[in-house]
Short mmCIF file of C-alpha atoms and ligand atoms in Angstrom, two decimals:
data_model
loop_
_atom_site.label_atom_id
_atom_site.label_comp_id
_atom_site.label_asym_id
_atom_site.label_seq_id
_atom_site.Cartn_x
_atom_site.Cartn_y
_atom_site.Cartn_z
CA MET A 29 -223.41 -13.31 -45.03
CA ILE A 30 -226.05 -13.50 -47.75
CA MET A 31 -228.72 -10.82 -47.52
CA CYS A 32 -231.98 -11.27 -49.44
CA VAL A 33 -234.14 -8.27 -50.36
CA LYS A 34 -237.75 -8.30 -51.53
CA PRO A 35 -239.29 -5.61 -53.74
CA THR A 36 -241.64 -2.96 -52.36
CA LYS A 37 -244.18 -0.48 -53.72
CA LYS A 38 -243.80 1.89 -50.81
CA LEU A 39 -240.93 3.61 -49.00
CA THR A 40 -241.88 6.48 -46.73
CA GLY A 41 -240.71 8.15 -43.54
CA ARG A 42 -238.54 10.75 -41.86
CA LEU A 43 -235.09 9.87 -40.58
CA SER A 44 -231.47 10.87 -40.33
CA VAL A 45 -228.48 8.90 -41.61
CA PRO A 46 -225.28 8.02 -39.70
CA GLY A 47 -222.46 10.55 -39.53
CA ASP A 48 -220.24 11.46 -42.47
CA LYS A 49 -217.42 8.93 -42.86
CA SER A 50 -214.83 11.36 -44.23
CA ILE A 51 -215.48 13.93 -41.49
CA SER A 52 -215.52 11.28 -38.73
CA HIS A 53 -212.05 10.02 -39.75
CA ARG A 54 -210.66 13.54 -39.86
CA ALA A 55 -212.13 14.54 -36.49
CA VAL A 56 -210.29 11.65 -34.80
CA MET A 57 -206.98 12.24 -36.58
CA ILE A 58 -206.92 16.03 -36.32
CA GLY A 59 -208.29 15.84 -32.76
CA ALA A 60 -205.33 13.59 -31.86
CA LEU A 61 -202.88 16.26 -33.08
CA ALA A 62 -204.65 19.09 -31.24
CA GLU A 63 -204.08 20.36 -27.71
CA GLY A 64 -206.81 19.17 -25.33
CA ASP A 65 -210.04 17.29 -25.85
CA THR A 66 -211.99 17.06 -29.07
CA VAL A 67 -215.59 15.96 -28.65
CA VAL A 68 -216.96 14.32 -31.79
CA LYS A 69 -220.77 14.29 -31.92
CA GLY A 70 -222.55 12.30 -34.61
CA PHE A 71 -219.43 10.15 -35.14
CA LEU A 72 -219.99 7.28 -37.59
CA PRO A 73 -219.55 4.02 -35.67
CA GLY A 74 -218.83 2.14 -38.92
CA GLU A 75 -215.92 -0.28 -39.23
CA ASP A 76 -213.72 2.12 -41.25
CA CYS A 77 -213.87 4.90 -38.68
CA LEU A 78 -213.36 2.40 -35.86
CA SER A 79 -210.14 1.34 -37.64
CA THR A 80 -208.97 4.95 -37.41
CA VAL A 81 -209.85 5.05 -33.70
CA ASN A 82 -207.89 1.84 -33.06
CA CYS A 83 -204.84 3.12 -34.95
CA MET A 84 -204.86 6.41 -33.00
CA ARG A 85 -205.14 4.48 -29.72
CA ALA A 86 -202.13 2.35 -30.72
CA LEU A 87 -200.27 5.62 -31.35
CA GLY A 88 -200.89 6.60 -27.72
CA ILE A 89 -204.03 8.75 -28.04
CA PRO A 90 -206.80 8.02 -25.54
CA VAL A 91 -210.16 7.87 -27.34
CA THR A 92 -213.25 7.16 -25.26
CA ALA A 93 -216.80 6.59 -26.43
CA SER A 94 -219.35 8.58 -24.43
CA ALA A 95 -222.18 7.19 -26.61
CA GLU A 96 -222.21 4.98 -29.72
CA ASP A 97 -221.95 8.06 -31.91
CA GLU A 98 -219.99 10.31 -29.57
CA LEU A 99 -216.26 10.21 -28.87
CA VAL A 100 -213.79 12.17 -26.82
CA VAL A 101 -210.32 12.29 -28.39
CA CYS A 102 -207.68 13.35 -25.89
CA GLY A 103 -205.31 15.30 -28.15
CA LYS A 104 -201.62 15.39 -27.27
CA GLY A 105 -200.51 18.15 -29.62
CA LEU A 106 -198.57 17.94 -32.89
CA TYR A 107 -195.69 15.98 -31.36
CA GLY A 108 -197.62 13.80 -28.89
CA LEU A 109 -197.87 10.53 -30.82
CA ARG A 110 -195.67 7.60 -29.76
CA GLU A 111 -194.25 4.68 -31.68
CA PRO A 112 -196.79 1.81 -31.74
CA GLU A 113 -195.79 -1.55 -30.34
CA ASP A 114 -197.19 -3.51 -33.26
CA VAL A 115 -198.24 -3.27 -36.88
CA LEU A 116 -201.25 -0.96 -37.39
CA ASN A 117 -204.16 -2.61 -39.19
CA VAL A 118 -206.50 -0.31 -41.13
CA ASN A 119 -208.68 -3.26 -42.25
CA ASN A 120 -210.70 -2.05 -45.30
CA SER A 121 -210.16 1.67 -44.83
CA GLY A 122 -208.39 3.58 -47.61
CA THR A 123 -208.94 6.88 -45.84
CA THR A 124 -207.21 5.55 -42.71
CA ILE A 125 -204.11 4.22 -44.46
CA ARG A 126 -203.63 7.22 -46.75
CA LEU A 127 -204.33 10.05 -44.29
CA LEU A 128 -202.45 8.33 -41.49
CA SER A 129 -199.44 7.88 -43.81
CA GLY A 130 -199.31 11.67 -44.04
CA ILE A 131 -199.32 12.06 -40.25
CA LEU A 132 -196.76 9.26 -39.77
CA ALA A 133 -194.45 10.80 -42.36
CA GLY A 134 -194.00 13.62 -39.83
CA GLN A 135 -193.13 11.34 -36.89
CA ASP A 136 -189.66 10.63 -35.68
CA PHE A 137 -190.36 6.88 -35.36
CA THR A 138 -191.16 3.79 -37.40
CA THR A 139 -194.64 2.43 -38.14
CA VAL A 140 -195.87 -0.46 -40.26
CA LEU A 141 -199.34 -0.14 -41.80
CA THR A 142 -201.34 -2.95 -43.29
CA GLY A 143 -204.94 -3.82 -44.09
CA ASP A 144 -207.25 -6.45 -45.58
CA ALA A 145 -206.95 -8.10 -49.01
CA SER A 146 -208.63 -5.13 -50.74
CA ILE A 147 -206.36 -2.54 -49.09
CA ARG A 148 -203.27 -4.59 -50.00
CA LYS A 149 -204.25 -4.30 -53.69
CA ARG A 150 -204.96 -0.55 -53.73
CA PRO A 151 -202.43 1.97 -55.10
CA MET A 152 -200.32 3.71 -52.44
CA LYS A 153 -197.60 5.38 -54.54
CA ARG A 154 -199.93 8.32 -55.14
CA VAL A 155 -199.41 9.02 -51.42
CA THR A 156 -195.98 7.53 -50.68
CA GLY A 157 -194.50 9.36 -53.73
CA PRO A 158 -195.09 12.92 -52.47
CA LEU A 159 -194.39 11.94 -48.85
CA LYS A 160 -190.98 10.56 -49.88
CA GLU A 161 -190.35 13.78 -51.79
CA MET A 162 -190.97 15.61 -48.50
CA GLY A 163 -188.26 13.49 -46.87
CA ALA A 164 -190.03 10.49 -45.30
CA VAL A 165 -188.52 7.05 -45.72
CA ILE A 166 -191.25 4.67 -46.91
CA LEU A 167 -190.99 1.09 -48.06
CA GLY A 168 -193.79 -0.99 -49.48
CA ARG A 169 -194.32 -4.03 -51.68
CA ALA A 170 -194.12 -3.54 -55.46
CA GLU A 171 -191.60 -0.67 -55.22
CA GLY A 172 -193.67 1.20 -52.65
CA GLU A 173 -197.00 0.80 -54.48
CA LEU A 174 -198.64 -1.72 -52.15
CA ALA A 175 -199.20 -2.15 -48.41
CA PRO A 176 -197.87 -3.24 -45.97
CA LEU A 177 -196.04 0.09 -45.79
CA THR A 178 -193.19 0.86 -43.42
CA ILE A 179 -192.85 4.55 -42.63
CA ARG A 180 -189.88 6.20 -40.92
CA GLY A 181 -190.81 9.85 -40.67
CA GLY A 182 -189.39 13.14 -39.47
CA ASN A 183 -187.34 16.04 -40.88
CA LEU A 184 -189.84 16.93 -43.59
CA ARG A 185 -189.54 19.83 -45.99
CA ALA A 186 -192.55 21.47 -47.60
CA ILE A 187 -193.28 20.83 -51.27
CA ARG A 188 -195.62 22.14 -53.93
CA TYR A 189 -197.33 19.00 -55.15
CA GLU A 190 -199.23 18.86 -58.43
CA SER A 191 -201.35 15.75 -58.04
CA PRO A 192 -202.14 13.86 -61.24
CA VAL A 193 -205.43 12.66 -59.71
CA SER A 194 -208.25 14.51 -57.97
CA SER A 195 -208.07 12.66 -54.69
CA ALA A 196 -208.88 14.03 -51.27
CA GLN A 197 -206.89 11.22 -49.72
CA VAL A 198 -203.74 12.29 -51.58
CA LYS A 199 -204.34 15.99 -50.90
CA SER A 200 -205.04 15.31 -47.22
CA ALA A 201 -201.98 13.07 -46.74
CA VAL A 202 -199.69 15.79 -48.13
CA LEU A 203 -201.39 18.52 -46.06
CA LEU A 204 -201.22 16.48 -42.85
CA ALA A 205 -197.51 15.82 -43.49
CA GLY A 206 -197.19 19.55 -44.21
CA LEU A 207 -198.15 20.26 -40.58
CA PHE A 208 -194.69 18.89 -39.66
CA ALA A 209 -192.64 20.24 -42.60
CA THR A 210 -190.47 23.34 -42.77
CA GLY A 211 -192.09 25.92 -45.05
CA CYS A 212 -195.48 26.18 -46.77
CA THR A 213 -196.97 23.05 -48.33
CA GLU A 214 -199.11 23.44 -51.44
CA VAL A 215 -201.27 20.89 -53.25
CA VAL A 216 -202.72 21.51 -56.71
CA GLU A 217 -205.38 19.19 -58.15
CA PRO A 218 -206.80 18.72 -61.67
CA ALA A 219 -210.34 19.29 -60.28
CA PRO A 220 -211.39 20.03 -56.72
CA SER A 221 -211.84 17.00 -54.47
CA ARG A 222 -213.66 16.99 -51.11
CA ASP A 223 -212.28 19.73 -48.86
CA HIS A 224 -213.10 18.45 -45.35
CA THR A 225 -209.43 18.37 -44.29
CA GLU A 226 -208.88 22.02 -45.16
CA ILE A 227 -212.13 23.06 -43.47
CA MET A 228 -211.39 21.13 -40.29
CA LEU A 229 -207.72 22.14 -40.03
CA GLN A 230 -208.81 25.75 -40.32
CA ALA A 231 -211.47 25.30 -37.62
CA PHE A 232 -208.76 23.85 -35.34
CA GLY A 233 -206.53 26.88 -35.91
CA ALA A 234 -204.28 26.06 -38.88
CA LYS A 235 -203.45 28.81 -41.39
CA ILE A 236 -204.76 27.72 -44.78
CA GLU A 237 -205.24 29.48 -48.09
CA THR A 238 -207.49 27.89 -50.69
CA GLY A 239 -208.15 28.67 -54.33
CA SER A 240 -210.28 26.95 -56.96
CA ASN A 241 -207.89 24.00 -57.26
CA TYR A 242 -205.06 24.61 -54.79
CA VAL A 243 -204.51 24.59 -51.02
CA ARG A 244 -201.59 26.14 -49.12
CA LEU A 245 -200.82 25.33 -45.51
CA GLU A 246 -198.42 26.94 -43.05
CA SER A 247 -196.50 24.41 -40.97
CA GLU A 248 -196.48 23.78 -37.21
CA PRO A 249 -199.74 25.47 -36.21
CA VAL A 250 -201.07 25.11 -32.68
CA LEU A 251 -204.24 23.10 -33.16
CA GLN A 252 -206.89 23.54 -30.44
CA GLY A 253 -209.27 20.72 -29.49
CA GLN A 254 -212.84 21.47 -30.63
CA GLU A 255 -216.36 20.16 -30.58
CA VAL A 256 -217.02 18.63 -34.00
CA ILE A 257 -220.67 18.07 -34.90
CA VAL A 258 -220.60 15.63 -37.79
CA PRO A 259 -223.45 15.97 -40.33
CA GLY A 260 -225.19 12.90 -41.80
CA ASP A 261 -223.29 11.28 -44.66
CA ILE A 262 -224.64 12.32 -48.07
CA SER A 263 -223.01 9.18 -49.49
CA SER A 264 -225.28 7.09 -47.24
CA ALA A 265 -228.31 9.33 -47.87
CA ALA A 266 -227.82 8.77 -51.62
CA PHE A 267 -228.92 5.13 -51.29
CA LEU A 268 -232.15 6.15 -49.55
CA MET A 269 -232.75 9.01 -51.99
CA THR A 270 -232.44 6.67 -54.96
CA ALA A 271 -234.67 4.09 -53.28
CA ALA A 272 -237.40 6.70 -52.75
CA LEU A 273 -237.08 7.88 -56.37
CA ILE A 274 -237.55 4.46 -57.98
CA VAL A 275 -240.38 2.93 -55.90
CA PRO A 276 -243.93 3.93 -56.97
CA GLN A 277 -244.90 5.37 -53.57
CA GLY A 278 -241.68 6.86 -52.27
CA ARG A 279 -241.29 9.88 -50.02
CA LEU A 280 -238.45 10.36 -47.57
CA VAL A 281 -237.37 13.31 -45.48
CA ILE A 282 -233.72 12.98 -44.45
CA ASP A 283 -232.59 15.45 -41.80
CA ASP A 284 -229.17 16.99 -41.16
CA VAL A 285 -227.31 15.70 -44.21
CA GLY A 286 -223.92 17.18 -45.13
CA LEU A 287 -224.30 19.38 -48.22
CA ASN A 288 -220.69 20.48 -48.76
CA ARG A 289 -220.45 21.48 -52.45
CA THR A 290 -217.53 19.11 -53.05
CA ARG A 291 -219.83 16.23 -52.05
CA SER A 292 -223.30 17.23 -53.26
CA GLY A 293 -222.94 16.45 -56.98
CA ILE A 294 -225.38 13.55 -56.64
CA ILE A 295 -228.24 15.94 -55.81
CA GLU A 296 -227.54 18.06 -58.90
CA VAL A 297 -227.27 15.04 -61.20
CA LEU A 298 -230.44 13.37 -59.88
CA GLN A 299 -232.29 16.68 -60.26
CA ALA A 300 -231.02 16.92 -63.85
CA MET A 301 -232.51 13.43 -64.37
CA GLY A 302 -235.90 14.77 -63.25
CA ALA A 303 -235.78 13.82 -59.57
CA LYS A 304 -238.05 15.72 -57.21
CA ILE A 305 -235.58 16.67 -54.49
CA GLU A 306 -235.93 19.66 -52.21
CA ILE A 307 -233.45 21.08 -49.73
CA SER A 308 -234.55 22.96 -46.60
CA ASN A 309 -233.29 23.94 -43.11
CA VAL A 310 -229.86 24.81 -44.48
CA ALA A 311 -227.28 25.67 -41.81
CA LEU A 312 -223.50 25.98 -41.54
CA ALA A 313 -221.51 24.50 -38.65
CA ALA A 314 -217.71 24.73 -38.52
CA GLY A 315 -217.62 25.50 -42.23
CA GLU A 316 -219.69 22.46 -43.26
CA LYS A 317 -223.09 23.08 -44.87
CA ARG A 318 -225.94 20.76 -43.83
CA GLY A 319 -229.70 20.54 -44.37
CA THR A 320 -232.83 18.47 -44.86
CA ILE A 321 -233.40 16.54 -48.08
CA THR A 322 -236.96 15.72 -49.17
CA VAL A 323 -237.24 13.28 -52.04
CA GLU A 324 -240.17 11.59 -53.73
CA SER A 325 -240.82 9.07 -56.52
CA SER A 326 -240.08 10.64 -59.87
CA SER A 327 -239.87 9.65 -63.50
CA LEU A 328 -236.23 9.88 -64.42
CA ARG A 329 -234.41 10.41 -67.72
CA GLY A 330 -230.84 9.44 -68.63
CA VAL A 331 -227.95 11.91 -68.38
CA SER A 332 -224.25 12.22 -69.24
CA VAL A 333 -221.90 12.79 -66.33
CA GLY A 334 -218.14 13.46 -66.50
CA GLY A 335 -215.37 16.00 -65.96
CA GLU A 336 -215.31 18.09 -62.79
CA MET A 337 -218.58 16.55 -61.58
CA ILE A 338 -216.94 13.16 -61.03
CA PRO A 339 -214.97 13.98 -57.84
CA ARG A 340 -218.15 15.60 -56.47
CA LEU A 341 -220.06 12.29 -56.61
CA ILE A 342 -217.36 9.62 -56.92
CA ASP A 343 -218.74 7.43 -54.11
CA GLU A 344 -222.34 7.77 -55.36
CA ILE A 345 -221.67 6.35 -58.84
CA PRO A 346 -222.76 2.78 -57.94
CA VAL A 347 -226.17 4.02 -56.78
CA LEU A 348 -226.37 6.54 -59.63
CA ALA A 349 -226.01 3.55 -61.97
CA VAL A 350 -229.04 2.03 -60.23
CA ALA A 351 -231.07 5.23 -60.72
CA ALA A 352 -230.07 5.09 -64.41
CA LEU A 353 -231.63 1.61 -64.73
CA PHE A 354 -235.01 3.21 -63.96
CA ALA A 355 -234.52 6.26 -66.20
CA SER A 356 -235.71 6.57 -69.77
CA GLY A 357 -232.90 6.51 -72.32
CA VAL A 358 -229.17 6.15 -71.87
CA THR A 359 -226.96 7.33 -69.01
CA GLU A 360 -223.26 7.69 -69.64
CA ILE A 361 -220.71 8.06 -66.84
CA ARG A 362 -217.19 8.97 -68.06
CA ASP A 363 -213.87 10.22 -66.59
CA ALA A 364 -214.38 7.87 -63.64
CA ALA A 365 -211.48 5.41 -64.04
CA GLU A 366 -210.76 5.99 -60.32
CA LEU A 367 -213.70 3.65 -59.67
CA LYS A 368 -211.45 0.75 -60.63
CA VAL A 369 -209.23 1.29 -57.56
CA LYS A 370 -211.88 1.73 -54.88
CA GLU A 371 -212.78 -0.98 -52.32
CA SER A 372 -213.49 -3.11 -55.41
CA ASN A 373 -213.35 -2.42 -59.14
CA ARG A 374 -216.70 -0.62 -59.06
CA ILE A 375 -217.02 -0.42 -62.85
CA SER A 376 -216.85 -4.18 -63.35
CA ALA A 377 -218.71 -4.99 -60.11
CA MET A 378 -221.68 -2.82 -61.15
CA ALA A 379 -221.68 -4.08 -64.75
CA GLU A 380 -221.67 -7.68 -63.51
CA GLY A 381 -224.54 -7.26 -61.03
CA ILE A 382 -226.67 -5.15 -63.38
CA THR A 383 -226.33 -7.83 -66.04
CA ARG A 384 -227.34 -10.55 -63.54
CA LEU A 385 -230.42 -8.49 -62.66
CA GLY A 386 -231.42 -8.32 -66.34
CA GLY A 387 -230.39 -4.69 -66.88
CA ARG A 388 -228.44 -3.50 -69.93
CA VAL A 389 -225.03 -2.00 -69.34
CA GLU A 390 -221.71 -1.53 -71.12
CA GLU A 391 -218.45 -1.35 -69.25
CA LEU A 392 -216.29 1.55 -70.50
CA PRO A 393 -212.58 2.08 -69.73
CA ASP A 394 -213.49 5.09 -67.58
CA GLY A 395 -217.12 4.48 -66.65
CA LEU A 396 -220.41 2.87 -67.60
CA ARG A 397 -223.10 3.21 -70.25
CA ILE A 398 -226.49 2.18 -68.86
CA TYR A 399 -229.63 1.62 -70.89
CA GLY A 400 -232.65 2.42 -68.73
CA GLY A 401 -236.15 0.99 -68.80
CA TYR A 402 -235.45 -2.78 -68.83
CA LYS A 403 -237.46 -4.69 -66.23
CA LEU A 404 -235.19 -6.17 -63.52
CA LYS A 405 -235.52 -9.72 -62.20
CA GLY A 406 -234.32 -10.75 -58.74
CA ALA A 407 -230.92 -12.46 -58.92
CA ARG A 408 -227.89 -13.39 -56.86
CA CYS A 409 -225.41 -10.49 -56.86
CA GLN A 410 -221.86 -10.27 -55.55
CA SER A 411 -220.86 -7.34 -53.38
CA HIS A 412 -217.15 -8.03 -53.96
CA HIS A 413 -216.83 -7.23 -50.23
CA ASP A 414 -217.60 -3.60 -51.11
CA HIS A 415 -220.14 -1.75 -48.91
CA ARG A 416 -221.35 0.59 -51.63
CA ILE A 417 -221.81 -2.21 -54.19
CA ALA A 418 -223.85 -4.22 -51.66
CA MET A 419 -226.11 -1.24 -50.87
CA ALA A 420 -226.50 -0.29 -54.56
CA PHE A 421 -227.86 -3.78 -55.36
CA ALA A 422 -230.08 -3.72 -52.26
CA VAL A 423 -231.68 -0.54 -53.68
CA ALA A 424 -232.07 -2.07 -57.17
CA ALA A 425 -233.70 -5.09 -55.51
CA LEU A 426 -236.55 -2.88 -54.25
CA GLN A 427 -237.81 -2.64 -57.85
CA ALA A 428 -236.85 -6.06 -59.24
CA ASP A 429 -239.34 -8.91 -59.72
CA GLY A 430 -238.82 -11.50 -56.98
CA GLU A 431 -236.06 -11.69 -54.43
CA THR A 432 -232.46 -10.51 -54.85
CA CYS A 433 -229.73 -12.04 -52.71
CA ILE A 434 -226.46 -10.20 -52.12
CA GLU A 435 -223.31 -12.07 -51.11
CA ASP A 436 -220.92 -10.82 -48.40
CA ALA A 437 -223.44 -8.16 -47.42
CA GLU A 438 -221.77 -7.63 -44.01
CA ALA A 439 -219.52 -5.20 -45.93
CA ILE A 440 -222.35 -2.68 -45.39
CA ASN A 441 -221.10 -2.25 -41.80
CA ILE A 442 -218.09 -0.35 -43.20
CA SER A 443 -220.18 2.79 -43.67
CA TYR A 444 -223.85 2.20 -42.78
CA PRO A 445 -224.47 -0.24 -39.93
CA GLY A 446 -228.20 -1.02 -39.79
CA PHE A 447 -228.86 0.03 -43.42
CA MET A 448 -231.09 -2.92 -44.28
CA GLU A 449 -233.11 -2.63 -41.05
CA VAL A 450 -233.72 1.04 -41.92
CA ILE A 451 -234.92 0.13 -45.43
CA GLU A 452 -237.25 -2.55 -44.03
CA SER A 453 -238.70 -0.09 -41.48
CA LEU A 454 -239.55 2.39 -44.26
CA LYS A 455 -241.41 -0.18 -46.37
CA ASP A 456 -244.70 0.00 -44.42
C1 S3P B 27 -212.28 10.02 -49.31
C2 S3P B 27 -211.86 10.36 -50.56
C3 S3P B 27 -212.26 9.65 -51.77
C4 S3P B 27 -213.49 8.77 -51.53
C5 S3P B 27 -213.35 7.99 -50.27
C6 S3P B 27 -213.20 8.89 -49.07
C7 S3P B 27 -211.81 10.81 -48.15
O1 S3P B 27 -211.21 8.82 -52.21
O2 S3P B 27 -213.72 7.93 -52.62
O3 S3P B 27 -214.48 7.16 -50.08
O4 S3P B 27 -212.39 10.71 -47.05
O5 S3P B 27 -210.85 11.58 -48.32
P1 S3P B 27 -210.00 9.38 -53.15
O6 S3P B 27 -209.21 10.33 -52.37
O7 S3P B 27 -209.22 8.14 -53.51
O8 S3P B 27 -210.67 10.00 -54.33
#
């Protein structure tokens, strides 16, 4: 589907964004391993999280929708999953294939996992490597690097895993496998990645110890079904925040957004660029901070971002690059080579679209250098079937001359169904 977006001078209103994608996935998976029902309120009904629901159903877990954004997961306990009758398809969802691999590594049966063309290109050894070290038998294409993956689990032993990358998917896969291993599982990361798995496992009753860059988990806990109230996804809010910052008359109030420190780097970086962003109504529910974000049009200046900040805003880099186009001076994003192995190569996808729009950008081996202040002209941009690339260009289009058309824009349904309708409704 081609989606065309016209510029606007105004973007105002008060709204909330759909539920956090990472937390929605985890609520379904951890709920499935718990005893009794888990009620997930504010669940993200995006395609990625629905892939997780379908996989858990195929593994014998009843999941019923009581509303579009509310699910009941009927947990069967740690050893309640059953061998699926067919291949499990995760579609576009990296979180599903990697976290589920951890759970399946602990199961005494065989599963085959596959996904769409993007998933079948993404690196899996980062997950299959440590899971094999724990004792799972895993086969995949390219010596275990690529899906489809076949997993024969069971009889795991705990390991201490020093991950070469800061990846919550790797950390979570090892921890979820650790639930079934003998002994204490430990994961050490170069810089802290999002910690939703640790927070949720603890809320469900697991014994977890965390330090600045390590997590230790005791095996075979009794997990108790819970009510999980999912906050709005800051990664989705970031598109609206940036849109409000760059249009001349922008003011948005976004309620109940997740503000977990491992995810809120985008707020700090935009503020450092001069963005007027205020946080209010801060609350904590089941260990996850949330609050209201108020943002208004601001004159922005370029910044340098790298190091430990990168995992704290990894999914927001496409839209940060858009903010940088409207900032004075140069913005440099480094230490972000992970962007090359996301749903698309986000470094080259952003550089390509920015260039088509008339912006100035240099592709770096581990990031982007963006020269702000060049007037954008509407163009045809490719999403590369990547939801965040499509939304980033839709935001840039709000301040380009003329119309911008984005190819394969249905990818937006992965994480933010209704995004474009929301933008249109805020224009007047
Ligand atoms: C996610 C972790 C991150 C992030 C992804 C969601 C998660 O990936 O980019 O969108 O829910 O654990 P990595 O673990 O590959 O960094």
